[in-house]
Amino acid sequence: MIAIRAEYLNVYYRGASIFRVEREGDRLIPITHAKYLTRRKQGSVKMGADGTFDIDPNTALWRSYEGPPTLREMIQAADTLTGPEKIGLHSLLLASSHVIDVEIAFGAIALPTTEDSKDGLIAAAAEDAGEAPQASSSPTAGGTDRIDVATVEEQDGEVRIVFHEAKHFANPELRASVGETPRVAEQIDRYRRTLAHHADAIGRSYRDVCQALARIDAMRRRVQTDTQASAPLHPLITRVANSGTPPTVDPEPRLVIFGFDKDQRDGTIWQSHLKRLKDTSGEGFGLKVHAVGNTQGRRSPAFTA
């Protein structure tokens, strides 16, 4: 997944930023984390009497990028560092061509103050190169919340940006005792306030994002062979890219819950938690919830308005 930032790109696999691509003058500089460069063919390593390991860097790590073989092993290294929530989310992303952004940072960056500002993409990520953000229901140390997914949707004839927070069924942040607020409800409430306060700036930013995605898609098609041809860009992305009017922002984030079977879904205890999340009266929190179950092999979009 390619994520467009203000002055760089993130390339994500299962929530891991395996590449951050920056610009230095006329050059593009890909940056990754050494933990993704571990080679599978590395052998046993002896520890010396002084406690040092006799490591041959030529066999332990990739020393140069050799195209698909290197990329495959980087992906395999990322796999070993990924939990079930990011694995399940990745499957949902692959089935949803209307996704335009992932791992979206809120709250720690400046927003554009004019129509001409290009430095205020609300989607700007603050993580170090190659470090996958940690899922949390509270802002990170830098004062930043992250929401998982942004999509383009058509509502009442206009294109809207819709945000989605994805949680595995086993995530304890979905549950709370009676009289307490589930951490996911607190998280969604922060997103609501951010979206309401910065809606115009976010809309302008995502018009720029769609234009960048359209340019990247055009570059991709120039170098693809017939056997490599990918699916066409989602028509709503093209529509936003070609429009002079920024899309509007849906102020109500969606909560996507996945990773459960029928027995878990129908369990009495879970149904009581789900009812509290969805209800708009009493002790309910009025969240818009989409429960999708198993994510493996999914073909239909999971992120819907």
PDB file of C-alpha atoms in Angstrom:
ATOM      1  CA  MET A   1       0.000   0.000   0.000  1.00  0.00           C
ATOM      2  CA  ILE A   2       1.438   3.365  -1.071  1.00  0.00           C
ATOM      3  CA  ALA A   3       0.539   6.192   1.308  1.00  0.00           C
ATOM      4  CA  ILE A   4       0.960   9.784   0.117  1.00  0.00           C
ATOM      5  CA  ARG A   5       2.486  12.168   2.649  1.00  0.00           C
ATOM      6  CA  ALA A   6       3.314  15.862   2.449  1.00  0.00           C
ATOM      7  CA  GLU A   7       6.915  15.490   1.248  1.00  0.00           C
ATOM      8  CA  TYR A   8       7.453  11.725   1.029  1.00  0.00           C
ATOM      9  CA  LEU A   9       5.781   8.345   0.488  1.00  0.00           C
ATOM     10  CA  ASN A  10       5.329   5.394   2.808  1.00  0.00           C
ATOM     11  CA  VAL A  11       5.087   1.906   1.328  1.00  0.00           C
ATOM     12  CA  TYR A  12       3.301  -0.380   3.786  1.00  0.00           C
ATOM     13  CA  TYR A  13       3.022  -4.131   4.018  1.00  0.00           C
ATOM     14  CA  ARG A  14       0.757  -5.326   6.844  1.00  0.00           C
ATOM     15  CA  GLY A  15       1.233  -2.069   8.714  1.00  0.00           C
ATOM     16  CA  ALA A  16       5.041  -2.141   8.383  1.00  0.00           C
ATOM     17  CA  SER A  17       6.611   0.766   6.516  1.00  0.00           C
ATOM     18  CA  ILE A  18       9.078  -1.276   4.466  1.00  0.00           C
ATOM     19  CA  PHE A  19      10.014   1.831   2.482  1.00  0.00           C
ATOM     20  CA  ARG A  20       9.887   5.536   3.123  1.00  0.00           C
ATOM     21  CA  VAL A  21      10.730   7.415  -0.077  1.00  0.00           C
ATOM     22  CA  GLU A  22      12.104  10.928   0.304  1.00  0.00           C
ATOM     23  CA  ARG A  23      13.514  13.469  -2.114  1.00  0.00           C
ATOM     24  CA  GLU A  24      17.058  14.826  -2.080  1.00  0.00           C
ATOM     25  CA  GLY A  25      17.403  17.395  -4.824  1.00  0.00           C
ATOM     26  CA  ASP A  26      16.588  15.561  -8.065  1.00  0.00           C
ATOM     27  CA  ARG A  27      16.920  12.100  -6.504  1.00  0.00           C
ATOM     28  CA  LEU A  28      14.421   9.854  -4.755  1.00  0.00           C
ATOM     29  CA  ILE A  29      15.904   8.153  -1.684  1.00  0.00           C
ATOM     30  CA  PRO A  30      14.234   4.951  -0.384  1.00  0.00           C
ATOM     31  CA  ILE A  31      14.812   4.384   3.348  1.00  0.00           C
ATOM     32  CA  THR A  32      14.065   1.169   5.225  1.00  0.00           C
ATOM     33  CA  HIS A  33      14.797  -0.362   8.615  1.00  0.00           C
ATOM     34  CA  ALA A  34      17.620  -2.873   8.972  1.00  0.00           C
ATOM     35  CA  LYS A  35      15.222  -5.370  10.570  1.00  0.00           C
ATOM     36  CA  TYR A  36      13.604  -5.883   7.142  1.00  0.00           C
ATOM     37  CA  LEU A  37      16.958  -6.734   5.505  1.00  0.00           C
ATOM     38  CA  THR A  38      17.583 -10.024   7.323  1.00  0.00           C
ATOM     39  CA  ARG A  39      18.558 -12.768   4.852  1.00  0.00           C
ATOM     40  CA  ARG A  40      16.954 -16.176   5.141  1.00  0.00           C
ATOM     41  CA  LYS A  41      20.142 -17.969   4.090  1.00  0.00           C
ATOM     42  CA  GLN A  42      22.079 -16.772   7.129  1.00  0.00           C
ATOM     43  CA  GLY A  43      23.770 -19.627   8.997  1.00  0.00           C
ATOM     44  CA  SER A  44      24.777 -20.375  12.566  1.00  0.00           C
ATOM     45  CA  VAL A  45      26.790 -17.700  14.350  1.00  0.00           C
ATOM     46  CA  LYS A  46      29.500 -18.406  16.916  1.00  0.00           C
ATOM     47  CA  MET A  47      29.809 -16.367  20.099  1.00  0.00           C
ATOM     48  CA  GLY A  48      33.368 -15.634  21.137  1.00  0.00           C
ATOM     49  CA  ALA A  49      34.833 -15.718  24.629  1.00  0.00           C
ATOM     50  CA  ASP A  50      34.372 -11.963  24.845  1.00  0.00           C
ATOM     51  CA  GLY A  51      30.655 -12.271  24.082  1.00  0.00           C
ATOM     52  CA  THR A  52      30.867 -10.971  20.509  1.00  0.00           C
ATOM     53  CA  PHE A  53      29.125 -12.755  17.659  1.00  0.00           C
ATOM     54  CA  ASP A  54      31.056 -13.690  14.552  1.00  0.00           C
ATOM     55  CA  ILE A  55      28.574 -12.299  12.040  1.00  0.00           C
ATOM     56  CA  ASP A  56      29.288 -12.068   8.334  1.00  0.00           C
ATOM     57  CA  PRO A  57      27.256  -9.031   7.199  1.00  0.00           C
ATOM     58  CA  ASN A  58      27.326 -10.324   3.626  1.00  0.00           C
ATOM     59  CA  THR A  59      25.221 -13.359   4.574  1.00  0.00           C
ATOM     60  CA  ALA A  60      23.242 -11.926   7.506  1.00  0.00           C
ATOM     61  CA  LEU A  61      21.814  -8.868   5.744  1.00  0.00           C
ATOM     62  CA  TRP A  62      21.024  -7.753   2.243  1.00  0.00           C
ATOM     63  CA  ARG A  63      23.800  -5.377   1.238  1.00  0.00           C
ATOM     64  CA  SER A  64      22.172  -4.204  -2.016  1.00  0.00           C
ATOM     65  CA  TYR A  65      18.689  -4.160  -3.480  1.00  0.00           C
ATOM     66  CA  GLU A  66      18.371  -6.902  -6.098  1.00  0.00           C
ATOM     67  CA  GLY A  67      14.760  -6.399  -7.088  1.00  0.00           C
ATOM     68  CA  PRO A  68      12.051  -9.040  -6.456  1.00  0.00           C
ATOM     69  CA  PRO A  69      14.293 -11.491  -4.482  1.00  0.00           C
ATOM     70  CA  THR A  70      15.184  -8.753  -1.980  1.00  0.00           C
ATOM     71  CA  LEU A  71      11.608  -7.473  -1.800  1.00  0.00           C
ATOM     72  CA  ARG A  72      10.250 -10.979  -1.150  1.00  0.00           C
ATOM     73  CA  GLU A  73      12.587 -11.432   1.799  1.00  0.00           C
ATOM     74  CA  MET A  74      11.783  -7.951   3.147  1.00  0.00           C
ATOM     75  CA  ILE A  75       8.102  -8.904   3.076  1.00  0.00           C
ATOM     76  CA  GLN A  76       8.841 -12.200   4.812  1.00  0.00           C
ATOM     77  CA  ALA A  77      10.801 -10.341   7.499  1.00  0.00           C
ATOM     78  CA  ALA A  78       7.866  -7.971   7.999  1.00  0.00           C
ATOM     79  CA  ASP A  79       5.542 -10.981   8.325  1.00  0.00           C
ATOM     80  CA  THR A  80       7.391 -12.210  11.401  1.00  0.00           C
ATOM     81  CA  LEU A  81       6.891  -8.837  13.111  1.00  0.00           C
ATOM     82  CA  THR A  82       3.172  -8.510  12.405  1.00  0.00           C
ATOM     83  CA  GLY A  83       0.286  -9.320  14.740  1.00  0.00           C
ATOM     84  CA  PRO A  84      -3.170 -10.680  13.840  1.00  0.00           C
ATOM     85  CA  GLU A  85      -4.770  -7.213  13.693  1.00  0.00           C
ATOM     86  CA  LYS A  86      -2.435  -5.964  10.948  1.00  0.00           C
ATOM     87  CA  ILE A  87      -2.580  -9.285   9.088  1.00  0.00           C
ATOM     88  CA  GLY A  88      -6.377  -9.179   9.005  1.00  0.00           C
ATOM     89  CA  LEU A  89      -6.442  -5.505   8.058  1.00  0.00           C
ATOM     90  CA  HIS A  90      -4.068  -6.111   5.139  1.00  0.00           C
ATOM     91  CA  SER A  91      -6.499  -8.656   3.641  1.00  0.00           C
ATOM     92  CA  LEU A  92      -9.323  -6.129   3.918  1.00  0.00           C
ATOM     93  CA  LEU A  93      -7.223  -3.451   2.201  1.00  0.00           C
ATOM     94  CA  LEU A  94      -6.419  -5.709  -0.761  1.00  0.00           C
ATOM     95  CA  ALA A  95     -10.148  -6.282  -1.320  1.00  0.00           C
ATOM     96  CA  SER A  96     -10.986  -2.560  -1.258  1.00  0.00           C
ATOM     97  CA  SER A  97      -9.897  -0.586  -4.321  1.00  0.00           C
ATOM     98  CA  HIS A  98     -11.473   2.619  -2.973  1.00  0.00           C
ATOM     99  CA  VAL A  99      -8.892   2.880  -0.150  1.00  0.00           C
ATOM    100  CA  ILE A 100      -6.781   6.013  -0.571  1.00  0.00           C
ATOM    101  CA  ASP A 101      -4.752   6.123   2.639  1.00  0.00           C
ATOM    102  CA  VAL A 102      -3.622   3.996   5.588  1.00  0.00           C
ATOM    103  CA  GLU A 103      -1.949   4.570   8.968  1.00  0.00           C
ATOM    104  CA  ILE A 104      -3.197   8.165   9.067  1.00  0.00           C
ATOM    105  CA  ALA A 105      -1.727  10.484  11.687  1.00  0.00           C
ATOM    106  CA  PHE A 106      -3.934  13.056  13.387  1.00  0.00           C
ATOM    107  CA  GLY A 107      -2.981  15.879  15.674  1.00  0.00           C
ATOM    108  CA  ALA A 108       0.782  16.304  15.454  1.00  0.00           C
ATOM    109  CA  ILE A 109       1.200  18.266  12.235  1.00  0.00           C
ATOM    110  CA  ALA A 110       0.328  21.721  10.957  1.00  0.00           C
ATOM    111  CA  LEU A 111      -2.735  22.049   8.801  1.00  0.00           C
ATOM    112  CA  PRO A 112      -2.915  24.122   5.627  1.00  0.00           C
ATOM    113  CA  THR A 113      -4.088  27.682   6.167  1.00  0.00           C
ATOM    114  CA  THR A 114      -4.659  28.586   2.536  1.00  0.00           C
ATOM    115  CA  GLU A 115      -5.757  26.867  -0.641  1.00  0.00           C
ATOM    116  CA  ASP A 116      -2.159  26.985  -1.882  1.00  0.00           C
ATOM    117  CA  SER A 117      -0.588  25.288   1.150  1.00  0.00           C
ATOM    118  CA  LYS A 118       1.086  21.963   0.322  1.00  0.00           C
ATOM    119  CA  ASP A 119       2.746  21.344   3.673  1.00  0.00           C
ATOM    120  CA  GLY A 120      -0.284  20.456   5.754  1.00  0.00           C
ATOM    121  CA  LEU A 121      -1.428  17.016   4.643  1.00  0.00           C
ATOM    122  CA  ILE A 122      -3.325  15.680   7.610  1.00  0.00           C
ATOM    123  CA  ALA A 123      -2.167  12.279   6.400  1.00  0.00           C
ATOM    124  CA  ALA A 124       1.485  13.052   7.231  1.00  0.00           C
ATOM    125  CA  ALA A 125       2.997  10.236   9.266  1.00  0.00           C
ATOM    126  CA  ALA A 126       5.411  10.880  12.103  1.00  0.00           C
ATOM    127  CA  GLU A 127       7.010   7.455  12.426  1.00  0.00           C
ATOM    128  CA  ASP A 128      10.711   6.886  11.910  1.00  0.00           C
ATOM    129  CA  ALA A 129      11.612   5.212   8.638  1.00  0.00           C
ATOM    130  CA  GLY A 130      10.566   1.599   8.640  1.00  0.00           C
ATOM    131  CA  GLU A 131       8.926   1.615  12.062  1.00  0.00           C
ATOM    132  CA  ALA A 132       5.373   0.310  12.024  1.00  0.00           C
ATOM    133  CA  PRO A 133       3.090   2.431  14.208  1.00  0.00           C
ATOM    134  CA  GLN A 134       1.736   0.681  17.266  1.00  0.00           C
ATOM    135  CA  ALA A 135      -2.009   0.363  17.581  1.00  0.00           C
ATOM    136  CA  SER A 136      -3.285   2.346  20.526  1.00  0.00           C
ATOM    137  CA  SER A 137      -6.466   3.915  21.726  1.00  0.00           C
ATOM    138  CA  SER A 138      -4.567   6.889  23.132  1.00  0.00           C
ATOM    139  CA  PRO A 139      -2.378   9.403  21.298  1.00  0.00           C
ATOM    140  CA  THR A 140       1.270   8.540  20.877  1.00  0.00           C
ATOM    141  CA  ALA A 141       3.976  10.334  22.822  1.00  0.00           C
ATOM    142  CA  GLY A 142       4.051  13.026  20.151  1.00  0.00           C
ATOM    143  CA  GLY A 143       0.356  13.756  20.656  1.00  0.00           C
ATOM    144  CA  THR A 144      -0.678  11.851  17.536  1.00  0.00           C
ATOM    145  CA  ASP A 145      -3.642   9.555  16.996  1.00  0.00           C
ATOM    146  CA  ARG A 146      -3.646   7.195  14.035  1.00  0.00           C
ATOM    147  CA  ILE A 147      -6.714   5.960  12.226  1.00  0.00           C
ATOM    148  CA  ASP A 148      -6.321   2.900  10.030  1.00  0.00           C
ATOM    149  CA  VAL A 149      -8.002   3.628   6.701  1.00  0.00           C
ATOM    150  CA  ALA A 150      -9.432   6.405   4.527  1.00  0.00           C
ATOM    151  CA  THR A 151     -11.696   5.630   1.577  1.00  0.00           C
ATOM    152  CA  VAL A 152     -13.596   7.522  -1.084  1.00  0.00           C
ATOM    153  CA  GLU A 153     -17.365   6.914  -1.083  1.00  0.00           C
ATOM    154  CA  GLU A 154     -20.272   8.344  -3.063  1.00  0.00           C
ATOM    155  CA  GLN A 155     -23.017   9.695  -0.808  1.00  0.00           C
ATOM    156  CA  ASP A 156     -26.029  11.578  -2.188  1.00  0.00           C
ATOM    157  CA  GLY A 157     -24.247  12.199  -5.480  1.00  0.00           C
ATOM    158  CA  GLU A 158     -21.065  13.664  -3.981  1.00  0.00           C
ATOM    159  CA  VAL A 159     -17.713  12.120  -3.153  1.00  0.00           C
ATOM    160  CA  ARG A 160     -16.847  11.918   0.520  1.00  0.00           C
ATOM    161  CA  ILE A 161     -13.757  10.874   2.434  1.00  0.00           C
ATOM    162  CA  VAL A 162     -14.701   8.271   5.041  1.00  0.00           C
ATOM    163  CA  PHE A 163     -12.383   7.123   7.829  1.00  0.00           C
ATOM    164  CA  HIS A 164     -12.344   3.650   9.361  1.00  0.00           C
ATOM    165  CA  GLU A 165     -10.805   2.235  12.523  1.00  0.00           C
ATOM    166  CA  ALA A 166     -10.226  -1.528  12.270  1.00  0.00           C
ATOM    167  CA  LYS A 167     -10.086  -3.790  15.327  1.00  0.00           C
ATOM    168  CA  HIS A 168      -9.595  -7.521  15.715  1.00  0.00           C
ATOM    169  CA  PHE A 169     -12.423  -9.223  17.603  1.00  0.00           C
ATOM    170  CA  ALA A 170     -10.009 -10.143  20.420  1.00  0.00           C
ATOM    171  CA  ASN A 171      -8.883  -6.560  21.012  1.00  0.00           C
ATOM    172  CA  PRO A 172      -9.798  -5.649  24.619  1.00  0.00           C
ATOM    173  CA  GLU A 173     -10.336  -2.020  23.596  1.00  0.00           C
ATOM    174  CA  LEU A 174     -13.731  -3.096  22.220  1.00  0.00           C
ATOM    175  CA  ARG A 175     -15.004  -4.051  25.676  1.00  0.00           C
ATOM    176  CA  ALA A 176     -15.586  -2.340  29.000  1.00  0.00           C
ATOM    177  CA  SER A 177     -17.492  -3.030  32.192  1.00  0.00           C
ATOM    178  CA  VAL A 178     -20.899  -1.439  32.690  1.00  0.00           C
ATOM    179  CA  GLY A 179     -20.443   2.180  33.693  1.00  0.00           C
ATOM    180  CA  GLU A 180     -17.061   2.413  31.943  1.00  0.00           C
ATOM    181  CA  THR A 181     -16.246   3.649  28.429  1.00  0.00           C
ATOM    182  CA  PRO A 182     -14.523   1.253  26.009  1.00  0.00           C
ATOM    183  CA  ARG A 183     -11.220   2.684  24.876  1.00  0.00           C
ATOM    184  CA  VAL A 184     -12.291   2.396  21.238  1.00  0.00           C
ATOM    185  CA  ALA A 185     -15.229   4.738  21.940  1.00  0.00           C
ATOM    186  CA  GLU A 186     -12.824   7.311  23.373  1.00  0.00           C
ATOM    187  CA  GLN A 187     -10.624   6.883  20.312  1.00  0.00           C
ATOM    188  CA  ILE A 188     -13.507   7.368  17.863  1.00  0.00           C
ATOM    189  CA  ASP A 189     -14.648  10.443  19.781  1.00  0.00           C
ATOM    190  CA  ARG A 190     -11.212  12.047  19.333  1.00  0.00           C
ATOM    191  CA  TYR A 191     -11.393  11.300  15.616  1.00  0.00           C
ATOM    192  CA  ARG A 192     -14.846  12.878  15.415  1.00  0.00           C
ATOM    193  CA  ARG A 193     -13.605  16.109  16.988  1.00  0.00           C
ATOM    194  CA  THR A 194     -10.545  16.242  14.716  1.00  0.00           C
ATOM    195  CA  LEU A 195     -12.579  15.627  11.566  1.00  0.00           C
ATOM    196  CA  ALA A 196     -15.174  18.252  12.505  1.00  0.00           C
ATOM    197  CA  HIS A 197     -12.550  20.879  13.319  1.00  0.00           C
ATOM    198  CA  HIS A 198     -10.306  20.306  10.277  1.00  0.00           C
ATOM    199  CA  ALA A 199     -12.787  19.091   7.642  1.00  0.00           C
ATOM    200  CA  ASP A 200     -11.938  21.699   4.989  1.00  0.00           C
ATOM    201  CA  ALA A 201      -8.178  21.190   5.311  1.00  0.00           C
ATOM    202  CA  ILE A 202      -8.556  17.407   5.214  1.00  0.00           C
ATOM    203  CA  GLY A 203     -10.722  17.646   2.082  1.00  0.00           C
ATOM    204  CA  ARG A 204      -8.119  19.784   0.302  1.00  0.00           C
ATOM    205  CA  SER A 205      -5.365  17.414   1.363  1.00  0.00           C
ATOM    206  CA  TYR A 206      -7.154  14.368   0.012  1.00  0.00           C
ATOM    207  CA  ARG A 207      -7.783  16.045  -3.323  1.00  0.00           C
ATOM    208  CA  ASP A 208      -3.967  16.302  -3.533  1.00  0.00           C
ATOM    209  CA  VAL A 209      -3.650  12.659  -2.459  1.00  0.00           C
ATOM    210  CA  CYS A 210      -6.015  11.478  -5.213  1.00  0.00           C
ATOM    211  CA  GLN A 211      -4.112  13.518  -7.793  1.00  0.00           C
ATOM    212  CA  ALA A 212      -0.854  11.904  -6.650  1.00  0.00           C
ATOM    213  CA  LEU A 213      -2.409   8.414  -6.761  1.00  0.00           C
ATOM    214  CA  ALA A 214      -3.586   9.088 -10.314  1.00  0.00           C
ATOM    215  CA  ARG A 215      -0.059  10.135 -11.358  1.00  0.00           C
ATOM    216  CA  ILE A 216       1.471   7.049  -9.727  1.00  0.00           C
ATOM    217  CA  ASP A 217      -1.100   4.851 -11.474  1.00  0.00           C
ATOM    218  CA  ALA A 218      -0.188   6.408 -14.821  1.00  0.00           C
ATOM    219  CA  MET A 219       3.522   5.734 -14.187  1.00  0.00           C
ATOM    220  CA  ARG A 220       2.743   2.149 -13.180  1.00  0.00           C
ATOM    221  CA  ARG A 221       0.877   1.509 -16.420  1.00  0.00           C
ATOM    222  CA  ARG A 222       3.735   2.855 -18.540  1.00  0.00           C
ATOM    223  CA  VAL A 223       6.090   0.143 -17.236  1.00  0.00           C
ATOM    224  CA  GLN A 224       3.694  -2.795 -16.856  1.00  0.00           C
ATOM    225  CA  THR A 225       3.515  -5.663 -19.291  1.00  0.00           C
ATOM    226  CA  ASP A 226       0.199  -7.273 -20.234  1.00  0.00           C
ATOM    227  CA  THR A 227       0.792 -10.065 -17.694  1.00  0.00           C
ATOM    228  CA  GLN A 228       1.491  -7.545 -14.925  1.00  0.00           C
ATOM    229  CA  ALA A 229      -1.538  -5.331 -15.588  1.00  0.00           C
ATOM    230  CA  SER A 230      -3.217  -4.262 -12.365  1.00  0.00           C
ATOM    231  CA  ALA A 231      -6.836  -3.349 -11.765  1.00  0.00           C
ATOM    232  CA  PRO A 232      -7.856   0.127 -12.952  1.00  0.00           C
ATOM    233  CA  LEU A 233      -7.821   2.995 -10.498  1.00  0.00           C
ATOM    234  CA  HIS A 234     -11.128   3.287  -8.667  1.00  0.00           C
ATOM    235  CA  PRO A 235     -13.365   5.713 -10.610  1.00  0.00           C
ATOM    236  CA  LEU A 236     -14.046   7.833  -7.517  1.00  0.00           C
ATOM    237  CA  ILE A 237     -10.303   8.422  -7.072  1.00  0.00           C
ATOM    238  CA  THR A 238     -10.122   9.560 -10.700  1.00  0.00           C
ATOM    239  CA  ARG A 239     -13.183  11.738 -10.188  1.00  0.00           C
ATOM    240  CA  VAL A 240     -11.615  13.531  -7.210  1.00  0.00           C
ATOM    241  CA  ALA A 241      -8.264  13.876  -9.017  1.00  0.00           C
ATOM    242  CA  ASN A 242      -9.935  15.561 -11.993  1.00  0.00           C
ATOM    243  CA  SER A 243     -12.168  17.809  -9.913  1.00  0.00           C
ATOM    244  CA  GLY A 244     -11.381  21.354  -8.942  1.00  0.00           C
ATOM    245  CA  THR A 245     -13.555  20.949  -5.848  1.00  0.00           C
ATOM    246  CA  PRO A 246     -12.162  19.108  -2.817  1.00  0.00           C
ATOM    247  CA  PRO A 247     -14.227  16.179  -1.548  1.00  0.00           C
ATOM    248  CA  THR A 248     -16.217  16.606   1.630  1.00  0.00           C
ATOM    249  CA  VAL A 249     -15.287  14.747   4.798  1.00  0.00           C
ATOM    250  CA  ASP A 250     -17.702  12.430   6.554  1.00  0.00           C
ATOM    251  CA  PRO A 251     -17.441  13.480  10.219  1.00  0.00           C
ATOM    252  CA  GLU A 252     -18.451  10.059  11.565  1.00  0.00           C
ATOM    253  CA  PRO A 253     -15.669   7.416  11.548  1.00  0.00           C
ATOM    254  CA  ARG A 254     -16.623   3.776  11.064  1.00  0.00           C
ATOM    255  CA  LEU A 255     -15.508   0.935  13.318  1.00  0.00           C
ATOM    256  CA  VAL A 256     -14.668  -2.269  11.427  1.00  0.00           C
ATOM    257  CA  ILE A 257     -14.479  -5.432  13.557  1.00  0.00           C
ATOM    258  CA  PHE A 258     -13.058  -8.654  12.097  1.00  0.00           C
ATOM    259  CA  GLY A 259     -11.486 -11.967  13.046  1.00  0.00           C
ATOM    260  CA  PHE A 260     -14.420 -13.878  14.529  1.00  0.00           C
ATOM    261  CA  ASP A 261     -16.513 -16.919  13.664  1.00  0.00           C
ATOM    262  CA  LYS A 262     -20.273 -17.434  13.919  1.00  0.00           C
ATOM    263  CA  ASP A 263     -20.173 -18.764  17.501  1.00  0.00           C
ATOM    264  CA  GLN A 264     -18.104 -15.796  18.667  1.00  0.00           C
ATOM    265  CA  ARG A 265     -20.355 -13.368  16.821  1.00  0.00           C
ATOM    266  CA  ASP A 266     -23.509 -14.764  18.383  1.00  0.00           C
ATOM    267  CA  GLY A 267     -22.134 -15.095  21.927  1.00  0.00           C
ATOM    268  CA  THR A 268     -24.307 -13.426  24.572  1.00  0.00           C
ATOM    269  CA  ILE A 269     -21.457 -11.537  26.234  1.00  0.00           C
ATOM    270  CA  TRP A 270     -20.122 -10.163  22.953  1.00  0.00           C
ATOM    271  CA  GLN A 271     -23.599  -9.153  21.796  1.00  0.00           C
ATOM    272  CA  SER A 272     -23.999  -7.064  24.964  1.00  0.00           C
ATOM    273  CA  HIS A 273     -20.694  -5.271  24.255  1.00  0.00           C
ATOM    274  CA  LEU A 274     -21.644  -4.730  20.614  1.00  0.00           C
ATOM    275  CA  LYS A 275     -25.032  -3.329  21.601  1.00  0.00           C
ATOM    276  CA  ARG A 276     -23.353  -0.748  23.870  1.00  0.00           C
ATOM    277  CA  LEU A 277     -21.002   0.276  21.061  1.00  0.00           C
ATOM    278  CA  LYS A 278     -23.843   0.798  18.574  1.00  0.00           C
ATOM    279  CA  ASP A 279     -26.744   2.108  20.654  1.00  0.00           C
ATOM    280  CA  THR A 280     -27.443   5.831  20.494  1.00  0.00           C
ATOM    281  CA  SER A 281     -29.362   6.006  23.771  1.00  0.00           C
ATOM    282  CA  GLY A 282     -28.827   5.041  27.387  1.00  0.00           C
ATOM    283  CA  GLU A 283     -25.310   3.720  27.985  1.00  0.00           C
ATOM    284  CA  GLY A 284     -24.644   3.329  24.255  1.00  0.00           C
ATOM    285  CA  PHE A 285     -21.878   5.143  22.390  1.00  0.00           C
ATOM    286  CA  GLY A 286     -23.499   5.533  18.955  1.00  0.00           C
ATOM    287  CA  LEU A 287     -20.653   4.053  16.895  1.00  0.00           C
ATOM    288  CA  LYS A 288     -21.208   3.029  13.282  1.00  0.00           C
ATOM    289  CA  VAL A 289     -20.004  -0.581  13.363  1.00  0.00           C
ATOM    290  CA  HIS A 290     -19.341  -2.914  10.433  1.00  0.00           C
ATOM    291  CA  ALA A 291     -18.647  -6.519  11.498  1.00  0.00           C
ATOM    292  CA  VAL A 292     -16.953  -8.522   8.731  1.00  0.00           C
ATOM    293  CA  GLY A 293     -15.914 -11.824  10.354  1.00  0.00           C
ATOM    294  CA  ASN A 294     -13.147 -13.752   8.613  1.00  0.00           C
ATOM    295  CA  THR A 295     -10.894 -11.614   6.387  1.00  0.00           C
ATOM    296  CA  GLN A 296      -8.931 -14.309   4.552  1.00  0.00           C
ATOM    297  CA  GLY A 297      -9.806 -14.648   0.886  1.00  0.00           C
ATOM    298  CA  ARG A 298     -12.234 -11.755   1.062  1.00  0.00           C
ATOM    299  CA  ARG A 299     -13.215 -10.290  -2.316  1.00  0.00           C
ATOM    300  CA  SER A 300     -15.862  -7.692  -1.476  1.00  0.00           C
ATOM    301  CA  PRO A 301     -14.957  -4.300   0.056  1.00  0.00           C
ATOM    302  CA  ALA A 302     -14.997  -4.269   3.864  1.00  0.00           C
ATOM    303  CA  PHE A 303     -14.954  -0.496   4.243  1.00  0.00           C
ATOM    304  CA  THR A 304     -18.408   0.855   3.484  1.00  0.00           C
ATOM    305  CA  ALA A 305     -20.229   4.027   4.386  1.00  0.00           C
TER     306      ALA A 305
END
